CSV table of C-alpha atoms in Angstrom, one decimal:
chain,number,residue,atom,x,y,z
I,1,MET,CA,-6.3,-29.0,-9.5
I,2,MET,CA,-3.1,-28.6,-7.5
I,3,PRO,CA,0.4,-28.4,-9.7
I,4,GLU,CA,2.8,-31.2,-9.7
I,5,PRO,CA,3.9,-32.1,-6.1
I,6,ASP,CA,7.7,-31.2,-6.9
I,7,PHE,CA,6.8,-27.8,-7.9
I,8,PRO,CA,4.3,-26.4,-5.4
I,9,PRO,CA,3.2,-22.9,-5.4
I,10,ALA,CA,3.8,-20.8,-2.3
I,11,LEU,CA,0.0,-20.4,-1.9
I,12,ALA,CA,-3.1,-21.9,-3.5
I,13,LEU,CA,-6.7,-20.9,-2.6
I,14,VAL,CA,-9.0,-23.5,-4.0
I,15,ASN,CA,-12.7,-23.0,-4.2
I,16,VAL,CA,-12.6,-21.0,-1.1
I,17,ALA,CA,-15.8,-19.7,0.6
I,18,ARG,CA,-15.9,-17.3,3.8
I,19,ARG,CA,-19.0,-16.3,5.6
I,20,TYR,CA,-19.8,-14.3,8.8
I,21,LYS,CA,-22.8,-14.3,10.9
I,22,GLU,CA,-25.0,-11.3,10.9
I,23,GLY,CA,-28.0,-11.9,13.1
I,24,GLU,CA,-29.7,-14.8,12.4
I,25,GLY,CA,-28.3,-14.8,8.7
I,26,ALA,CA,-25.0,-14.8,7.2
I,27,ILE,CA,-22.7,-12.7,4.9
I,28,GLU,CA,-20.9,-14.3,2.2
I,29,VAL,CA,-17.5,-12.6,1.7
I,30,LEU,CA,-16.0,-14.9,-0.6
I,31,ARG,CA,-17.2,-18.0,-2.7
I,32,ASP,CA,-15.3,-20.4,-5.0
I,33,ALA,CA,-12.5,-18.1,-4.8
I,34,ASN,CA,-9.5,-19.4,-6.5
I,35,LEU,CA,-5.7,-17.9,-6.4
I,36,VAL,CA,-2.3,-19.4,-7.2
I,37,VAL,CA,0.7,-17.6,-6.2
I,38,GLU,CA,4.3,-18.9,-7.3
I,39,PRO,CA,7.5,-18.5,-5.5
I,40,GLY,CA,9.2,-15.0,-6.2
I,41,GLN,CA,6.0,-13.8,-7.8
I,42,SER,CA,4.3,-10.2,-6.9
I,43,VAL,CA,0.5,-10.2,-6.7
I,44,ALA,CA,-1.4,-6.9,-6.2
I,45,LEU,CA,-4.9,-7.0,-4.9
I,46,VAL,CA,-6.9,-4.0,-5.9
I,47,ALA,CA,-10.1,-3.9,-4.7
I,48,PRO,CA,-12.6,-1.4,-3.1
I,49,SER,CA,-13.2,-1.5,1.0
I,50,GLY,CA,-15.6,-4.1,2.1
I,51,THR,CA,-15.1,-6.5,-0.8
I,52,GLY,CA,-12.8,-9.1,1.2
I,53,LYS,CA,-9.4,-8.1,1.0
I,54,SER,CA,-8.7,-8.3,4.5
I,55,THR,CA,-10.6,-11.9,4.6
I,56,LEU,CA,-8.4,-13.1,1.6
I,57,LEU,CA,-5.2,-12.2,3.4
I,58,HIS,CA,-6.6,-13.6,6.6
I,59,LEU,CA,-7.1,-16.9,5.0
I,60,ALA,CA,-3.8,-16.8,3.1
I,61,GLY,CA,-2.0,-16.1,6.3
I,62,LEU,CA,-3.6,-18.9,8.1
I,63,LEU,CA,-5.3,-16.4,10.8
I,64,GLU,CA,-8.6,-17.9,9.6
I,65,HIS,CA,-10.2,-21.1,8.6
I,66,PRO,CA,-12.3,-21.2,5.3
I,67,ASP,CA,-15.8,-22.5,5.7
I,68,GLU,CA,-15.3,-24.3,2.3
I,69,GLY,CA,-12.5,-25.1,0.3
I,70,GLU,CA,-8.7,-25.4,0.9
I,71,VAL,CA,-5.8,-23.1,1.3
I,72,TYR,CA,-2.7,-24.9,0.5
I,73,VAL,CA,0.7,-23.3,1.7
I,74,ASP,CA,3.9,-24.5,-0.1
I,75,GLY,CA,1.7,-27.5,-1.5
I,76,ALA,CA,0.4,-28.6,1.7
I,77,PRO,CA,-3.6,-28.4,2.9
I,78,THR,CA,-4.0,-26.4,6.2
I,79,SER,CA,-7.5,-26.2,6.8
I,80,GLY,CA,-7.5,-29.4,8.8
I,81,LEU,CA,-4.6,-28.8,11.0
I,82,PRO,CA,-4.9,-28.0,14.4
I,83,ASP,CA,-4.4,-24.3,15.7
I,84,LYS,CA,-1.1,-25.2,17.0
I,85,GLU,CA,0.4,-26.6,13.9
I,86,ARG,CA,-1.1,-23.7,12.0
I,87,THR,CA,0.8,-21.3,14.0
I,88,ARG,CA,3.8,-23.0,13.3
I,89,LEU,CA,3.4,-22.7,9.5
I,90,ARG,CA,2.4,-19.4,9.8
I,91,ARG,CA,5.7,-18.4,11.9
I,92,ILE,CA,7.7,-20.2,9.4
I,93,HIS,CA,6.3,-19.6,6.1
I,94,VAL,CA,4.2,-16.2,6.2
I,95,GLY,CA,5.7,-12.9,6.6
I,96,PHE,CA,3.1,-10.0,7.3
I,97,VAL,CA,3.5,-6.4,6.7
I,98,TYR,CA,0.9,-3.8,7.5
I,99,GLN,CA,-0.3,-0.4,7.3
I,100,PHE,CA,1.4,0.5,10.6
I,101,HIS,CA,4.7,-0.8,11.1
I,102,HIS,CA,3.8,-2.2,14.9
I,103,LEU,CA,7.5,-2.1,15.5
I,104,LEU,CA,8.3,-2.9,19.1
I,105,PRO,CA,9.1,0.9,20.3
I,106,GLU,CA,11.6,-0.1,22.9
I,107,LEU,CA,13.9,-2.2,20.7
I,108,THR,CA,16.3,-1.1,18.0
I,109,ALA,CA,15.7,-1.4,14.3
I,110,LEU,CA,18.1,-4.4,14.4
I,111,GLU,CA,16.6,-6.1,17.6
I,112,ASN,CA,13.2,-5.7,15.9
I,113,VAL,CA,14.3,-7.9,12.9
I,114,MET,CA,16.2,-10.2,15.1
I,115,MET,CA,13.2,-11.0,17.4
I,116,PRO,CA,11.2,-13.1,15.2
I,117,GLN,CA,14.3,-15.3,14.2
I,118,MET,CA,15.2,-15.5,17.7
I,119,ILE,CA,11.5,-16.8,18.7
I,120,ARG,CA,12.0,-19.4,15.7
I,121,GLY,CA,15.3,-20.7,17.8
I,122,LEU,CA,18.3,-19.1,16.0
I,123,SER,CA,21.0,-17.8,18.1
I,124,LYS,CA,21.4,-14.3,18.8
I,125,LYS,CA,24.8,-14.0,16.4
I,126,GLU,CA,22.6,-15.7,13.6
I,127,ALA,CA,19.6,-13.3,14.0
I,128,SER,CA,22.0,-10.4,14.3
I,129,VAL,CA,23.9,-10.9,11.0
I,130,ARG,CA,20.7,-11.6,8.9
I,131,ALA,CA,19.0,-8.8,10.6
I,132,ALA,CA,22.0,-6.4,9.6
I,133,ASP,CA,22.0,-7.8,6.0
I,134,LEU,CA,18.4,-7.2,5.2
I,135,LEU,CA,18.4,-3.7,6.9
I,136,ASP,CA,21.6,-2.9,4.6
I,137,TYR,CA,19.8,-4.2,1.7
I,138,LEU,CA,17.0,-2.1,2.1
I,139,GLY,CA,19.3,1.2,2.6
I,140,LEU,CA,19.2,1.1,6.5
I,141,GLY,CA,22.9,-0.1,7.5
I,142,LYS,CA,23.6,3.0,9.2
I,143,ARG,CA,20.2,2.9,11.3
I,144,LEU,CA,20.7,-0.3,13.1
I,145,ASN,CA,20.8,1.0,16.3
I,146,HIS,CA,17.9,3.8,16.2
I,147,ARG,CA,14.6,3.0,17.7
I,148,PRO,CA,11.3,3.3,15.8
I,149,SER,CA,10.8,7.0,17.3
I,150,GLU,CA,14.0,7.9,15.6
I,151,LEU,CA,13.5,6.9,12.3
I,152,SER,CA,11.1,8.2,9.6
I,153,GLY,CA,7.6,6.6,8.5
I,154,GLY,CA,9.2,5.3,5.3
I,155,GLU,CA,12.4,4.0,7.8
I,156,GLN,CA,10.1,2.4,10.0
I,157,GLN,CA,8.3,0.7,7.0
I,158,ARG,CA,11.4,-0.8,5.5
I,159,VAL,CA,12.3,-2.1,9.1
I,160,ALA,CA,8.8,-3.7,9.0
I,161,ILE,CA,9.5,-5.2,5.6
I,162,ALA,CA,12.7,-6.7,7.0
I,163,ARG,CA,11.1,-8.0,9.9
I,164,ALA,CA,8.4,-9.8,7.6
I,165,LEU,CA,11.5,-11.6,5.6
I,166,ALA,CA,13.8,-12.3,8.5
I,167,ASN,CA,12.7,-15.9,8.9
I,168,ALA,CA,12.8,-16.6,4.9
I,169,PRO,CA,9.1,-17.1,4.5
I,170,ARG,CA,7.6,-18.5,1.5
I,171,LEU,CA,4.8,-15.9,1.5
I,172,VAL,CA,4.7,-12.4,2.3
I,173,LEU,CA,1.2,-10.6,2.6
I,174,ALA,CA,1.1,-7.0,3.0
I,175,ASP,CA,-1.9,-4.9,3.6
I,176,GLU,CA,-1.8,-1.3,2.5
I,177,PRO,CA,1.8,-1.2,3.3
I,178,THR,CA,2.4,2.5,2.2
I,179,GLY,CA,-1.1,3.5,3.1
I,180,ASN,CA,0.1,6.2,5.6
I,181,LEU,CA,3.1,7.5,3.9
I,182,ASP,CA,3.8,10.3,1.2
I,183,PRO,CA,3.7,9.4,-2.4
I,184,LYS,CA,7.4,9.9,-2.5
I,185,THR,CA,8.1,7.8,0.4
I,186,SER,CA,5.2,5.3,-0.8
I,187,ASP,CA,7.0,4.8,-3.8
I,188,HIS,CA,10.3,4.3,-2.4
I,189,VAL,CA,9.0,1.9,0.1
I,190,PHE,CA,7.1,-0.2,-2.5
I,191,GLY,CA,10.0,-0.4,-4.6
I,192,ALA,CA,12.1,-1.7,-2.0
I,193,LEU,CA,9.7,-4.4,-1.1
I,194,ALA,CA,9.1,-5.5,-4.7
I,195,GLU,CA,12.8,-5.8,-5.2
I,196,LEU,CA,13.3,-7.6,-2.0
I,197,VAL,CA,10.5,-10.2,-3.2
I,198,HIS,CA,12.2,-10.7,-6.3
I,199,ALA,CA,15.6,-10.9,-4.9
I,200,THR,CA,14.5,-13.6,-2.3
I,201,GLY,CA,12.1,-15.6,-4.5
I,202,VAL,CA,9.3,-15.3,-1.9
I,203,ALA,CA,5.9,-14.7,-3.1
I,204,ALA,CA,3.9,-11.8,-2.2
I,205,ILE,CA,0.4,-10.3,-2.2
I,206,ILE,CA,0.1,-6.8,-1.7
I,207,ALA,CA,-3.0,-5.1,-1.2
I,208,THR,CA,-3.4,-1.6,-2.1
I,209,HIS,CA,-5.6,1.0,-3.7
I,210,ASN,CA,-2.4,2.8,-5.6
I,211,LEU,CA,-2.8,1.6,-9.0
I,212,ASP,CA,0.4,3.1,-10.3
I,213,LEU,CA,2.2,1.1,-7.5
I,214,ALA,CA,0.0,-1.9,-8.5
I,215,ASP,CA,1.0,-1.8,-12.1
I,216,ARG,CA,4.7,-2.5,-11.0
I,217,MET,CA,3.7,-6.0,-9.8
I,218,ASP,CA,4.0,-9.2,-11.7
I,219,ARG,CA,0.2,-9.6,-11.8
I,220,ARG,CA,-3.0,-7.7,-10.7
I,221,VAL,CA,-6.1,-9.2,-9.1
I,222,THR,CA,-9.5,-7.9,-7.7
I,223,LEU,CA,-12.2,-9.3,-6.2
I,224,ARG,CA,-15.8,-9.4,-7.4
I,225,ASP,CA,-18.9,-11.1,-6.1
I,226,GLY,CA,-16.7,-13.1,-3.8
I,227,GLN,CA,-14.3,-14.5,-6.5
I,228,VAL,CA,-11.0,-13.7,-7.5
I,229,VAL,CA,-10.6,-12.1,-10.9
I,230,GLU,CA,-7.3,-11.3,-12.9
I,231,LEU,CA,-7.0,-7.8,-14.2
I,232,ALA,CA,-5.1,-7.3,-17.6
């Protein structure tokens, strides 16, 4: 059952199933999966490879359709929406952080964070101000005009985090965002992401194999037999 409409969760997966064809059969990756993430809440998704972490993130980010069940974003059902509307919702409500930063190499840190805002329709001035504020918050105030090749791995990933938050989404999805970083840098980047999540009130699902980092999140969940299970 969905929460009261006046207080919608940022994300709700309700009885979600996802299958992939394999030959004449199908592999059921998720079945009757349920997950609710409230605004300002950080959730660590800790599960072995091959259990459906990426599938869950793709469904939450409206990159895939569930075979059964419903995905609610900001309280609104999404599975029956046309692709154009799903793309619009994804652009407005969802931010992505990947294991590789995927920054545009020809743009500066500031310009990389401005880009999604300008695509959404903000003016160059408005986008520049917000981008600079986000990067400064993440300790990159002196690196605004540096291109990705001039930044360290940790700095590149912090720019990617700022880009994901640029349009003030309701939900941030991060897939092993510190997987390519050394432990010290990983700890710093993860802490910056968690702090920014709480500061902005955005909800976050962060897939990680690092249990020490996962313990710093508000909740920890895993996937067992295609279902989302809360961890103590």
